Amino acid sequence: MSQPKLILSRSIPFKIPLRFFFTAPLFGVLAAIFILWQGPLAFTTRWSPGVVAVTHLMVLGYIVMVMLGALLQVVSVLTGARLPGIKRTGLVTYLSLTAGTLLLSAGLVNDAADLIRLAIVLLALSFILFCSVVIMGLLTAQARSDAAGRMWLALISLVLTVALGIWLATGYAWDNFTVDRTLTDIHLTWGLLGWISLLVMTVAYEVVPMFQLTPAYPKVLTRWLSMSIFFGLIAWSGGILLANAFIVLLGSLVLACGLFLFALTTLWLQKQRKKKQPNVTVWFWFCAMLCLIAAIGVWVSAQFYLPLKQAPSYALMLGVLMIAGFAISVINGMLYKIIPFLCWVHLSMKVTELGVSRRHIPNIKTFINNSHAHLQLLLHLLALLLIVVAILYPELLLIPAAVFFALSNILLCWNLFAVLQVYKKSETEIIANAMA
Ligand code: HEM
């Protein structure tokens, strides 16, 4: 694999990605409050407005929020591209994504067409701005890397997901406008398996060896896997649209095998870690890969056992394993690495700019309080376990599940704020030293 060289001097202002990163766990808390407010009975079938609303608080407000912030950062340092007007576009993208997500969820649950219309406009604006910045970055890249190629596939999946999402939302926003519900499955599959999974893979190939001190992913995997999954998605969607069961099966097999291979390889690499020091990110990724394997297991079982496929809990289980189990776990683990790393990068740039000794930059490991991070991991795992079992016993367990999920995200926010405190203190010291 060609290891990309990071062009750190092209890093965008720190506050741009930070806004996205700190807002995400707040959406987690909001999703939990929403569940408590609606009550367990609102979450027994995937088609209830409560489920669709809470799904988008999680996918748009949490997962997409972090992914957009991270991508704006990554594109600048990975490709060395200058991103023109990034301060303004970053802010408008952030504000319209936040407001659009809130309005979409509020509109869906209250059946308020006006709110959904406004949400469509804001979300379209947010994604158009974001995609223009990233596409411009990728096209004017100084350095080309395999990662940029894989990013294109994730980006195409995002465009398709959003376009289909907006189309589906118009069905709720205008009377006498009915949309084909088959498109819902195509929309969510491109979102979860295309945009989210392909981006997680792209990121994993670069950061799992770097942050978790594992060997690199096998070259054959990094070269072919994303492409195979992308074609699996095309085949699967084509099969659905043409009502051809054979093509659907073929596409599904490629998707299931590809994702299984990715999860298994990641677990295998984690087993070969060079230094086995406590590392909360390793555990979050371990949990994420187990949930991905469990989701594939549930899906495969349903293909052979029809009553499972027809049960209302089946789709909910797949959604929970993919969204809360896989994507949110990966994101929690990544935030504990990305934010200290960015703090370290910005402090490094500051000491160079001011001509101060590098000894004022704290060791990157000291940014995180390990015991607090492990406590948050524990809360996350408990919440996850409760959410999974709550699918079967919602009246009994959905409330405690939501409470633990909220607590986990509050502690995540607290832990990340503590990182910023270390950053601010060191920055003040560096500036004081430069003036002395
Ligand atoms: C990457 C981003 C997105 C992901 C991962 C995603 C995921 C999902 C999922 C999992 C569902 C199924 C929910 C269920 O079965 O209960 C769904 C449905 C839906 N999504 Fe999205 N979504 C995304 C973006 C959007 C956007 C931007 C919009 C609109 C502006 C949107 C509008 C909708 C609507 C209206 C439905 C319900 C469709 C129906 O009732 O048949 N989504 N989405």
Tab-separated table of C-alpha atoms and ligand atoms in Angstrom:
chain	number	residue	atom	x	y	z
A	1	MET	CA	0.000	0.000	0.000
A	2	SER	CA	1.294	3.455	-0.754
A	3	GLN	CA	1.470	5.188	2.627
A	4	PRO	CA	0.346	8.777	2.098
A	5	LYS	CA	2.512	11.560	3.459
A	6	LEU	CA	0.480	14.020	5.484
A	7	ILE	CA	0.986	17.644	4.393
A	8	LEU	CA	0.348	19.135	7.834
A	9	SER	CA	1.084	22.721	6.788
A	10	ARG	CA	-2.176	22.583	4.789
A	11	SER	CA	-4.218	21.736	7.876
A	12	ILE	CA	-7.466	23.758	8.032
A	13	PRO	CA	-8.225	25.941	11.118
A	14	PHE	CA	-8.680	23.723	14.189
A	15	LYS	CA	-12.139	24.971	15.091
A	16	ILE	CA	-13.656	23.745	11.798
A	17	PRO	CA	-13.414	19.973	12.466
A	18	LEU	CA	-13.828	20.499	16.238
A	19	ARG	CA	-17.327	21.943	15.792
A	20	PHE	CA	-18.421	18.779	13.998
A	21	PHE	CA	-16.699	16.460	16.500
A	22	PHE	CA	-18.193	18.065	19.614
A	23	THR	CA	-21.697	18.307	18.189
A	24	ALA	CA	-21.930	14.577	17.401
A	25	PRO	CA	-22.158	13.238	20.994
A	26	LEU	CA	-24.726	15.963	21.750
A	27	PHE	CA	-26.912	14.457	19.032
A	28	GLY	CA	-26.392	11.112	20.815
A	29	VAL	CA	-27.795	12.659	24.003
A	30	LEU	CA	-30.645	14.234	22.029
A	31	ALA	CA	-31.494	10.854	20.435
A	32	ALA	CA	-31.657	9.305	23.925
A	33	ILE	CA	-33.899	12.119	25.222
A	34	PHE	CA	-36.103	11.676	22.156
A	35	ILE	CA	-36.501	7.953	22.948
A	36	LEU	CA	-37.364	8.732	26.582
A	37	TRP	CA	-39.906	11.332	25.455
A	38	GLN	CA	-41.586	9.113	22.848
A	39	GLY	CA	-41.669	5.998	25.039
A	40	PRO	CA	-40.890	2.360	24.155
A	41	LEU	CA	-44.011	1.681	22.076
A	42	ALA	CA	-42.946	4.191	19.423
A	43	PHE	CA	-39.989	1.975	18.499
A	44	THR	CA	-41.462	-1.435	17.754
A	45	THR	CA	-41.430	-1.265	13.944
A	46	ARG	CA	-38.963	0.281	11.506
A	47	TRP	CA	-41.724	2.195	9.716
A	48	SER	CA	-42.833	4.236	12.719
A	49	PRO	CA	-42.015	7.973	12.372
A	50	GLY	CA	-40.206	7.771	15.735
A	51	VAL	CA	-37.771	5.171	14.388
A	52	VAL	CA	-37.073	7.102	11.161
A	53	ALA	CA	-36.595	10.323	13.169
A	54	VAL	CA	-34.213	8.811	15.729
A	55	THR	CA	-32.351	7.006	12.911
A	56	HIS	CA	-31.568	10.361	11.298
A	57	LEU	CA	-30.577	11.999	14.586
A	58	MET	CA	-27.986	9.215	14.745
A	59	VAL	CA	-26.914	8.880	11.108
A	60	LEU	CA	-26.948	12.567	10.149
A	61	GLY	CA	-26.431	14.244	13.538
A	62	TYR	CA	-23.806	11.828	14.846
A	63	ILE	CA	-22.182	9.675	12.146
A	64	VAL	CA	-22.319	12.022	9.138
A	65	MET	CA	-21.450	14.962	11.441
A	66	VAL	CA	-18.120	13.391	12.482
A	67	MET	CA	-17.404	12.048	9.012
A	68	LEU	CA	-17.834	15.454	7.327
A	69	GLY	CA	-15.616	17.160	9.923
A	70	ALA	CA	-12.960	14.461	9.595
A	71	LEU	CA	-13.079	14.514	5.787
A	72	LEU	CA	-12.623	18.284	5.579
A	73	GLN	CA	-9.525	17.815	7.736
A	74	VAL	CA	-8.233	14.701	5.971
A	75	VAL	CA	-8.651	16.028	2.429
A	76	SER	CA	-6.559	19.088	3.238
A	77	VAL	CA	-3.628	17.209	4.809
A	78	LEU	CA	-3.761	14.059	2.700
A	79	THR	CA	-3.919	15.750	-0.692
A	80	GLY	CA	-2.229	19.042	0.215
A	81	ALA	CA	-5.038	20.815	-1.603
A	82	ARG	CA	-5.898	24.421	-0.807
A	83	LEU	CA	-9.571	24.553	0.115
A	84	PRO	CA	-10.757	28.037	-0.884
A	85	GLY	CA	-13.177	29.786	1.499
A	86	ILE	CA	-13.025	26.824	3.861
A	87	LYS	CA	-13.854	28.915	6.973
A	88	ARG	CA	-17.147	30.111	5.545
A	89	THR	CA	-18.105	26.897	3.720
A	90	GLY	CA	-17.152	24.831	6.797
A	91	LEU	CA	-19.420	26.957	8.992
A	92	VAL	CA	-22.389	26.965	6.587
A	93	THR	CA	-22.044	23.191	6.010
A	94	TYR	CA	-22.046	22.640	9.767
A	95	LEU	CA	-24.983	24.943	10.521
A	96	SER	CA	-27.170	23.656	7.717
A	97	LEU	CA	-26.421	20.005	8.578
A	98	THR	CA	-27.284	20.621	12.239
A	99	ALA	CA	-30.460	22.600	11.544
A	100	GLY	CA	-31.512	20.326	8.651
A	101	THR	CA	-31.175	17.181	10.783
A	102	LEU	CA	-33.177	18.680	13.653
A	103	LEU	CA	-35.916	19.868	11.294
A	104	LEU	CA	-36.070	16.552	9.411
A	105	SER	CA	-36.516	14.568	12.638
A	106	ALA	CA	-39.008	17.076	14.082
A	107	GLY	CA	-40.925	17.137	10.788
A	108	LEU	CA	-41.082	13.331	10.536
A	109	VAL	CA	-42.275	12.763	14.082
A	110	ASN	CA	-44.825	15.612	14.020
A	111	ASP	CA	-45.921	14.912	10.445
A	112	ALA	CA	-45.121	18.568	9.663
A	113	ALA	CA	-44.621	19.024	5.924
A	114	ASP	CA	-43.293	22.600	6.291
A	115	LEU	CA	-40.459	21.481	8.556
A	116	ILE	CA	-39.523	18.648	6.181
A	117	ARG	CA	-39.450	21.069	3.227
A	118	LEU	CA	-37.087	23.377	5.101
A	119	ALA	CA	-34.974	20.375	6.135
A	120	ILE	CA	-34.677	19.279	2.489
A	121	VAL	CA	-33.359	22.713	1.481
A	122	LEU	CA	-30.861	22.908	4.361
A	123	LEU	CA	-29.574	19.361	3.991
A	124	ALA	CA	-29.213	19.773	0.225
A	125	LEU	CA	-27.251	22.993	0.815
A	126	SER	CA	-25.015	21.311	3.381
A	127	PHE	CA	-24.153	18.322	1.189
A	128	ILE	CA	-23.716	20.380	-1.996
A	129	LEU	CA	-21.260	22.691	-0.203
A	130	PHE	CA	-19.408	19.809	1.416
A	131	CYS	CA	-19.135	17.785	-1.795
A	132	SER	CA	-17.944	20.822	-3.791
A	133	VAL	CA	-15.159	21.492	-1.280
A	134	VAL	CA	-14.029	17.865	-1.121
A	135	ILE	CA	-14.273	17.302	-4.878
A	136	MET	CA	-12.271	20.479	-5.499
A	137	GLY	CA	-9.714	19.221	-2.969
A	138	LEU	CA	-9.443	15.820	-4.595
A	139	LEU	CA	-9.189	17.285	-8.113
A	140	THR	CA	-6.476	19.796	-7.221
A	141	ALA	CA	-4.558	17.354	-5.001
A	142	GLN	CA	-0.793	17.849	-4.890
A	143	ALA	CA	-0.270	14.280	-3.802
A	144	ARG	CA	-2.181	11.321	-5.196
A	145	SER	CA	-2.827	8.343	-3.001
A	146	ASP	CA	-4.828	5.126	-3.041
A	147	ALA	CA	-6.877	6.644	-0.227
A	148	ALA	CA	-8.088	9.451	-2.507
A	149	GLY	CA	-9.399	6.842	-4.985
A	150	ARG	CA	-11.321	5.050	-2.235
A	151	MET	CA	-12.650	8.357	-0.969
A	152	TRP	CA	-14.251	8.922	-4.369
A	153	LEU	CA	-16.254	5.692	-3.971
A	154	ALA	CA	-17.482	6.760	-0.517
A	155	LEU	CA	-18.351	10.187	-1.856
A	156	ILE	CA	-20.349	8.790	-4.793
A	157	SER	CA	-22.234	6.614	-2.288
A	158	LEU	CA	-22.972	9.699	-0.171
A	159	VAL	CA	-24.324	11.620	-3.158
A	160	LEU	CA	-26.606	8.691	-4.061
A	161	THR	CA	-27.787	8.264	-0.452
A	162	VAL	CA	-28.581	11.945	-0.041
A	163	ALA	CA	-30.302	12.211	-3.428
A	164	LEU	CA	-32.504	9.205	-2.587
A	165	GLY	CA	-33.092	10.534	0.957
A	166	ILE	CA	-34.279	13.863	-0.428
A	167	TRP	CA	-36.517	12.078	-2.919
A	168	LEU	CA	-38.025	9.964	-0.106
A	169	ALA	CA	-38.474	13.060	2.051
A	170	THR	CA	-40.466	14.780	-0.708
A	171	GLY	CA	-43.028	11.985	-0.216
A	172	TYR	CA	-43.562	13.332	3.310
A	173	ALA	CA	-43.295	17.020	2.356
A	174	TRP	CA	-45.841	17.320	-0.465
A	175	ASP	CA	-49.380	15.956	-0.585
A	176	ASN	CA	-50.349	13.672	-3.463
A	177	PHE	CA	-46.713	12.791	-3.986
A	178	THR	CA	-46.086	9.121	-3.318
A	179	VAL	CA	-42.661	7.566	-3.517
A	180	ASP	CA	-41.797	3.929	-4.092
A	181	ARG	CA	-40.858	2.435	-0.714
A	182	THR	CA	-38.406	0.024	-2.457
A	183	LEU	CA	-36.183	3.074	-2.683
A	184	THR	CA	-35.964	3.210	1.129
A	185	ASP	CA	-33.925	-0.001	1.197
A	186	ILE	CA	-31.705	1.234	-1.632
A	187	HIS	CA	-31.243	4.559	0.211
A	188	LEU	CA	-30.292	2.985	3.518
A	189	THR	CA	-28.057	0.329	1.938
A	190	TRP	CA	-26.010	2.916	0.020
A	191	GLY	CA	-25.869	4.981	3.218
A	192	LEU	CA	-24.818	2.227	5.619
A	193	LEU	CA	-22.808	-0.086	3.375
A	194	GLY	CA	-21.636	2.462	0.803
A	195	TRP	CA	-20.952	5.804	2.434
A	196	ILE	CA	-20.350	4.680	6.039
A	197	SER	CA	-18.651	1.306	5.531
A	198	LEU	CA	-16.498	2.404	2.577
A	199	LEU	CA	-15.343	5.473	4.477
A	200	VAL	CA	-14.604	3.435	7.614
A	201	MET	CA	-12.493	1.087	5.458
A	202	THR	CA	-10.634	3.973	3.811
A	203	VAL	CA	-9.894	5.433	7.219
A	204	ALA	CA	-9.051	2.024	8.735
A	205	TYR	CA	-6.336	1.260	6.159
A	206	GLU	CA	-4.521	4.448	7.202
A	207	VAL	CA	-5.236	4.753	10.915
A	208	VAL	CA	-5.505	1.213	12.321
A	209	PRO	CA	-1.777	0.508	11.707
A	210	MET	CA	-0.860	4.068	12.775
A	211	PHE	CA	-2.917	4.441	15.960
A	212	GLN	CA	-3.328	0.821	17.067
A	213	LEU	CA	0.259	-0.218	16.179
A	214	THR	CA	-0.745	-3.173	14.035
A	215	PRO	CA	0.829	-4.452	10.804
A	216	ALA	CA	-0.562	-2.900	7.592
A	217	TYR	CA	-3.679	-4.346	5.936
A	218	PRO	CA	-2.809	-6.859	3.166
A	219	LYS	CA	-2.211	-5.103	-0.145
A	220	VAL	CA	-4.696	-7.250	-2.048
A	221	LEU	CA	-7.433	-6.171	0.380
A	222	THR	CA	-6.708	-2.443	0.229
A	223	ARG	CA	-6.572	-2.596	-3.560
A	224	TRP	CA	-9.718	-4.585	-4.304
A	225	LEU	CA	-12.114	-4.646	-1.365
A	226	SER	CA	-13.673	-1.176	-1.611
A	227	MET	CA	-14.107	-1.568	-5.354
A	228	SER	CA	-15.740	-5.014	-4.915
A	229	ILE	CA	-18.169	-3.667	-2.313
A	230	PHE	CA	-19.008	-0.743	-4.559
A	231	PHE	CA	-19.802	-3.109	-7.457
A	232	GLY	CA	-21.692	-5.369	-5.032
A	233	LEU	CA	-23.868	-2.358	-4.197
A	234	ILE	CA	-24.469	-1.579	-7.867
A	235	ALA	CA	-25.410	-5.209	-8.573
A	236	TRP	CA	-27.664	-5.417	-5.507
A	237	SER	CA	-29.523	-2.177	-6.323
A	238	GLY	CA	-29.799	-3.109	-10.009
A	239	GLY	CA	-31.248	-6.484	-8.997
A	240	ILE	CA	-33.820	-4.806	-6.723
A	241	LEU	CA	-34.883	-2.313	-9.407
A	242	LEU	CA	-35.101	-5.021	-12.093
A	243	ALA	CA	-36.765	-7.431	-9.631
A	244	ASN	CA	-34.117	-10.012	-10.496
A	245	ALA	CA	-33.587	-12.280	-7.456
A	246	PHE	CA	-30.408	-13.832	-8.855
A	247	ILE	CA	-28.605	-10.474	-9.251
A	248	VAL	CA	-29.821	-9.409	-5.791
A	249	LEU	CA	-28.357	-12.591	-4.318
A	250	LEU	CA	-25.075	-12.126	-6.175
A	251	GLY	CA	-24.745	-8.523	-4.978
A	252	SER	CA	-25.697	-9.501	-1.418
A	253	LEU	CA	-23.052	-12.241	-1.367
A	254	VAL	CA	-20.343	-9.832	-2.512
A	255	LEU	CA	-21.421	-7.320	0.160
A	256	ALA	CA	-21.629	-9.871	2.988
A	257	CYS	CA	-18.308	-11.582	2.083
A	258	GLY	CA	-16.526	-8.245	1.561
A	259	LEU	CA	-17.624	-6.758	4.879
A	260	PHE	CA	-16.936	-10.030	6.696
A	261	LEU	CA	-13.418	-10.105	5.247
A	262	PHE	CA	-12.812	-6.532	6.374
A	263	ALA	CA	-14.029	-7.197	9.937
A	264	LEU	CA	-12.059	-10.439	10.245
A	265	THR	CA	-8.851	-8.868	8.891
A	266	THR	CA	-9.160	-5.966	11.330
A	267	LEU	CA	-9.578	-8.358	14.273
A	268	TRP	CA	-6.624	-10.432	13.027
A	269	LEU	CA	-4.443	-7.303	12.759
A	270	GLN	CA	-5.490	-6.195	16.249
A	271	LYS	CA	-4.361	-9.566	17.584
A	272	GLN	CA	-0.883	-8.869	16.202
A	273	ARG	CA	-0.479	-5.465	17.854
A	274	LYS	CA	3.145	-4.679	18.603
A	275	LYS	CA	2.714	-3.003	22.010
A	276	LYS	CA	-0.154	-4.378	24.038
A	277	GLN	CA	-0.676	-1.219	26.146
A	278	PRO	CA	-4.210	-0.264	27.252
A	279	ASN	CA	-5.774	1.526	24.325
A	280	VAL	CA	-9.445	2.392	24.410
A	281	THR	CA	-9.584	2.815	20.625
A	282	VAL	CA	-8.597	-0.829	20.134
A	283	TRP	CA	-11.543	-1.921	22.260
A	284	PHE	CA	-14.030	0.361	20.459
A	285	TRP	CA	-12.873	-1.027	17.104
A	286	PHE	CA	-12.991	-4.583	18.455
A	287	CYS	CA	-16.617	-4.009	19.489
A	288	ALA	CA	-17.405	-2.399	16.116
A	289	MET	CA	-16.037	-5.380	14.179
A	290	LEU	CA	-17.957	-7.869	16.340
A	291	CYS	CA	-21.176	-5.906	15.692
A	292	LEU	CA	-20.456	-5.887	11.949
A	293	ILE	CA	-19.956	-9.664	12.019
A	294	ALA	CA	-23.134	-10.069	14.101
A	295	ALA	CA	-25.098	-7.961	11.579
A	296	ILE	CA	-23.828	-10.149	8.728
A	297	GLY	CA	-24.732	-13.245	10.794
A	298	VAL	CA	-28.299	-11.974	11.375
A	299	TRP	CA	-28.671	-11.129	7.688
A	300	VAL	CA	-27.368	-14.535	6.494
A	301	SER	CA	-29.614	-16.379	9.000
A	302	ALA	CA	-32.650	-14.466	7.727
A	303	GLN	CA	-31.928	-15.616	4.167
A	304	PHE	CA	-32.346	-19.243	5.278
A	305	TYR	CA	-35.036	-18.787	7.925
A	306	LEU	CA	-37.972	-16.828	6.527
A	307	PRO	CA	-39.855	-16.187	9.828
A	308	LEU	CA	-36.818	-14.226	11.056
A	309	LYS	CA	-36.848	-12.059	7.930
A	310	GLN	CA	-40.544	-11.303	8.437
A	311	ALA	CA	-40.226	-10.443	12.140
A	312	PRO	CA	-40.437	-6.663	12.896
A	313	SER	CA	-37.369	-7.039	15.115
A	314	TYR	CA	-35.198	-8.205	12.182
A	315	ALA	CA	-34.761	-4.822	10.445
A	316	LEU	CA	-34.452	-3.048	13.811
A	317	MET	CA	-31.693	-5.463	14.876
A	318	LEU	CA	-29.763	-4.913	11.638
A	319	GLY	CA	-30.103	-1.137	12.013
A	320	VAL	CA	-28.982	-1.156	15.665
A	321	LEU	CA	-25.983	-3.409	14.971
A	322	MET	CA	-24.873	-1.325	11.979
A	323	ILE	CA	-25.575	2.163	13.356
A	324	ALA	CA	-25.016	2.007	17.132
A	325	GLY	CA	-22.819	-1.097	17.170
A	326	PHE	CA	-20.567	-0.658	14.155
A	327	ALA	CA	-20.485	3.011	13.106
A	328	ILE	CA	-20.870	4.730	16.501
A	329	SER	CA	-18.257	2.440	18.114
A	330	VAL	CA	-15.745	3.202	15.352
A	331	ILE	CA	-16.448	6.923	15.730
A	332	ASN	CA	-16.063	6.903	19.536
A	333	GLY	CA	-12.754	5.089	19.185
A	334	MET	CA	-11.555	7.469	16.479
A	335	LEU	CA	-12.443	10.636	18.400
A	336	TYR	CA	-10.064	9.526	21.176
A	337	LYS	CA	-7.257	9.478	18.591
A	338	ILE	CA	-8.133	12.235	16.120
A	339	ILE	CA	-8.654	15.055	18.635
A	340	PRO	CA	-5.374	14.502	20.596
A	341	PHE	CA	-3.557	14.066	17.267
A	342	LEU	CA	-4.935	17.355	15.901
A	343	CYS	CA	-4.085	19.118	19.187
A	344	TRP	CA	-0.542	17.806	18.861
A	345	VAL	CA	-0.295	18.874	15.193
A	346	HIS	CA	-1.529	22.403	15.937
A	347	LEU	CA	0.823	22.768	18.923
A	348	SER	CA	3.703	21.542	16.715
A	349	MET	CA	2.843	24.166	14.108
A	350	LYS	CA	2.657	26.821	16.845
A	351	VAL	CA	6.112	26.058	18.291
A	352	THR	CA	7.620	26.094	14.789
A	353	GLU	CA	5.905	29.394	13.958
A	354	LEU	CA	7.001	31.056	17.231
A	355	GLY	CA	10.476	29.452	17.371
A	356	VAL	CA	9.851	27.878	20.816
A	357	SER	CA	11.322	24.582	22.099
A	358	ARG	CA	9.294	21.453	21.278
A	359	ARG	CA	9.486	20.340	24.919
A	360	HIS	CA	6.391	22.492	25.554
A	361	ILE	CA	4.300	20.047	23.517
A	362	PRO	CA	2.871	17.383	25.841
A	363	ASN	CA	3.290	13.721	24.950
A	364	ILE	CA	0.294	12.752	22.792
A	365	LYS	CA	-0.632	9.941	25.232
A	366	THR	CA	-1.145	12.398	28.090
A	367	PHE	CA	-4.021	14.230	26.376
A	368	ILE	CA	-6.514	11.498	27.316
A	369	ASN	CA	-7.384	10.388	30.832
A	370	ASN	CA	-7.281	6.625	30.270
A	371	SER	CA	-9.482	5.600	33.186
A	372	HIS	CA	-12.219	8.079	32.184
A	373	ALA	CA	-12.040	6.863	28.588
A	374	HIS	CA	-12.370	3.227	29.742
A	375	LEU	CA	-15.349	4.148	31.914
A	376	GLN	CA	-17.013	5.674	28.855
A	377	LEU	CA	-16.236	2.508	26.879
A	378	LEU	CA	-17.969	0.498	29.601
A	379	LEU	CA	-21.054	2.750	29.457
A	380	HIS	CA	-21.118	2.442	25.668
A	381	LEU	CA	-20.935	-1.366	25.826
A	382	LEU	CA	-23.687	-1.506	28.444
A	383	ALA	CA	-25.876	0.815	26.381
A	384	LEU	CA	-25.284	-1.299	23.293
A	385	LEU	CA	-26.144	-4.534	25.057
A	386	LEU	CA	-29.318	-2.988	26.473
A	387	ILE	CA	-30.356	-1.547	23.083
A	388	VAL	CA	-29.918	-4.948	21.394
A	389	VAL	CA	-31.983	-6.779	24.040
A	390	ALA	CA	-34.497	-3.888	24.147
A	391	ILE	CA	-35.458	-4.741	20.560
A	392	LEU	CA	-37.034	-7.905	21.987
A	393	TYR	CA	-38.241	-6.377	25.292
A	394	PRO	CA	-38.764	-2.657	24.562
A	395	GLU	CA	-41.110	-1.952	27.469
A	396	LEU	CA	-38.627	-3.352	29.937
A	397	LEU	CA	-35.282	-2.216	28.595
A	398	LEU	CA	-35.572	0.708	26.160
A	399	ILE	CA	-35.605	3.334	28.932
A	400	PRO	CA	-32.446	2.045	30.703
A	401	ALA	CA	-30.810	1.620	27.257
A	402	ALA	CA	-31.496	5.283	26.397
A	403	VAL	CA	-30.244	6.431	29.825
A	404	PHE	CA	-26.946	4.532	29.443
A	405	PHE	CA	-26.522	5.791	25.882
A	406	ALA	CA	-27.008	9.380	27.081
A	407	LEU	CA	-24.543	8.884	29.951
A	408	SER	CA	-21.966	7.403	27.591
A	409	ASN	CA	-22.206	10.407	25.269
A	410	ILE	CA	-22.119	12.942	28.108
A	411	LEU	CA	-18.914	11.329	29.398
A	412	LEU	CA	-17.487	11.249	25.866
A	413	CYS	CA	-18.087	14.991	25.586
A	414	TRP	CA	-16.509	15.566	28.993
A	415	ASN	CA	-13.429	13.488	28.079
A	416	LEU	CA	-12.988	15.361	24.808
A	417	PHE	CA	-13.328	18.730	26.579
A	418	ALA	CA	-10.567	17.607	28.944
A	419	VAL	CA	-8.322	17.091	25.883
A	420	LEU	CA	-9.038	20.662	24.789
A	421	GLN	CA	-8.119	21.934	28.269
A	422	VAL	CA	-4.675	20.294	27.950
A	423	TYR	CA	-4.343	21.869	24.508
A	424	LYS	CA	-5.332	25.353	25.709
A	425	LYS	CA	-2.928	25.165	28.684
A	426	SER	CA	-0.023	24.118	26.466
A	427	GLU	CA	-0.826	26.779	23.888
A	428	THR	CA	-0.829	29.463	26.593
A	429	GLU	CA	2.561	28.187	27.836
A	430	ILE	CA	4.011	28.254	24.314
A	431	ILE	CA	2.817	31.810	23.689
A	432	ALA	CA	4.117	32.953	27.106
A	433	ASN	CA	7.511	31.389	26.316
A	434	ALA	CA	7.643	33.061	22.928
A	435	MET	CA	7.029	36.459	24.518
A	436	ALA	CA	9.500	35.932	27.387
B	1	HEM	C1	-25.770	9.328	4.832
B	1	HEM	C2	-26.888	9.675	5.258
B	1	HEM	C3	-28.110	8.847	5.531
B	1	HEM	C4	-28.237	7.583	6.039
B	1	HEM	C5	-27.120	6.633	6.467
B	1	HEM	C6	-29.652	7.299	6.107
B	1	HEM	C7	-30.205	6.129	6.612
B	1	HEM	C8	-31.541	5.831	6.589
B	1	HEM	C9	-32.117	4.636	7.139
B	1	HEM	C10	-31.325	3.539	7.875
B	1	HEM	C11	-33.442	4.671	6.900
B	1	HEM	C12	-34.471	3.606	7.275
B	1	HEM	C13	-35.156	3.937	8.559
B	1	HEM	C14	-36.133	2.881	8.923
B	1	HEM	O1	-36.263	1.866	8.240
B	1	HEM	O2	-36.805	3.073	9.948
B	1	HEM	C15	-33.738	5.878	6.202
B	1	HEM	C16	-34.988	6.270	5.792
B	1	HEM	C17	-35.273	7.534	5.336
B	1	HEM	N1	-34.348	8.536	5.047
B	1	HEM	FE1	-32.366	8.474	5.339
B	1	HEM	N2	-30.350	8.376	5.647
B	1	HEM	C18	-29.433	9.350	5.279
B	1	HEM	C19	-29.690	10.591	4.763
B	1	HEM	C20	-30.946	11.079	4.523
B	1	HEM	C21	-31.252	12.420	4.048
B	1	HEM	C22	-30.214	13.492	3.743
B	1	HEM	C23	-32.604	12.492	3.958
B	1	HEM	C24	-33.509	13.654	3.554
B	1	HEM	C25	-33.230	14.854	3.363
B	1	HEM	C26	-33.164	11.223	4.350
B	1	HEM	C27	-34.506	10.900	4.368
B	1	HEM	C28	-35.050	9.669	4.681
B	1	HEM	C29	-36.467	9.381	4.698
B	1	HEM	C30	-37.575	10.360	4.354
B	1	HEM	C31	-36.597	8.057	5.096
B	1	HEM	C32	-37.920	7.272	5.307
B	1	HEM	C33	-38.374	6.659	4.042
B	1	HEM	C34	-39.674	5.897	4.193
B	1	HEM	O3	-40.475	6.222	5.066
B	1	HEM	O4	-39.857	4.978	3.390
B	1	HEM	N3	-32.130	10.389	4.684
B	1	HEM	N4	-32.555	6.584	6.034
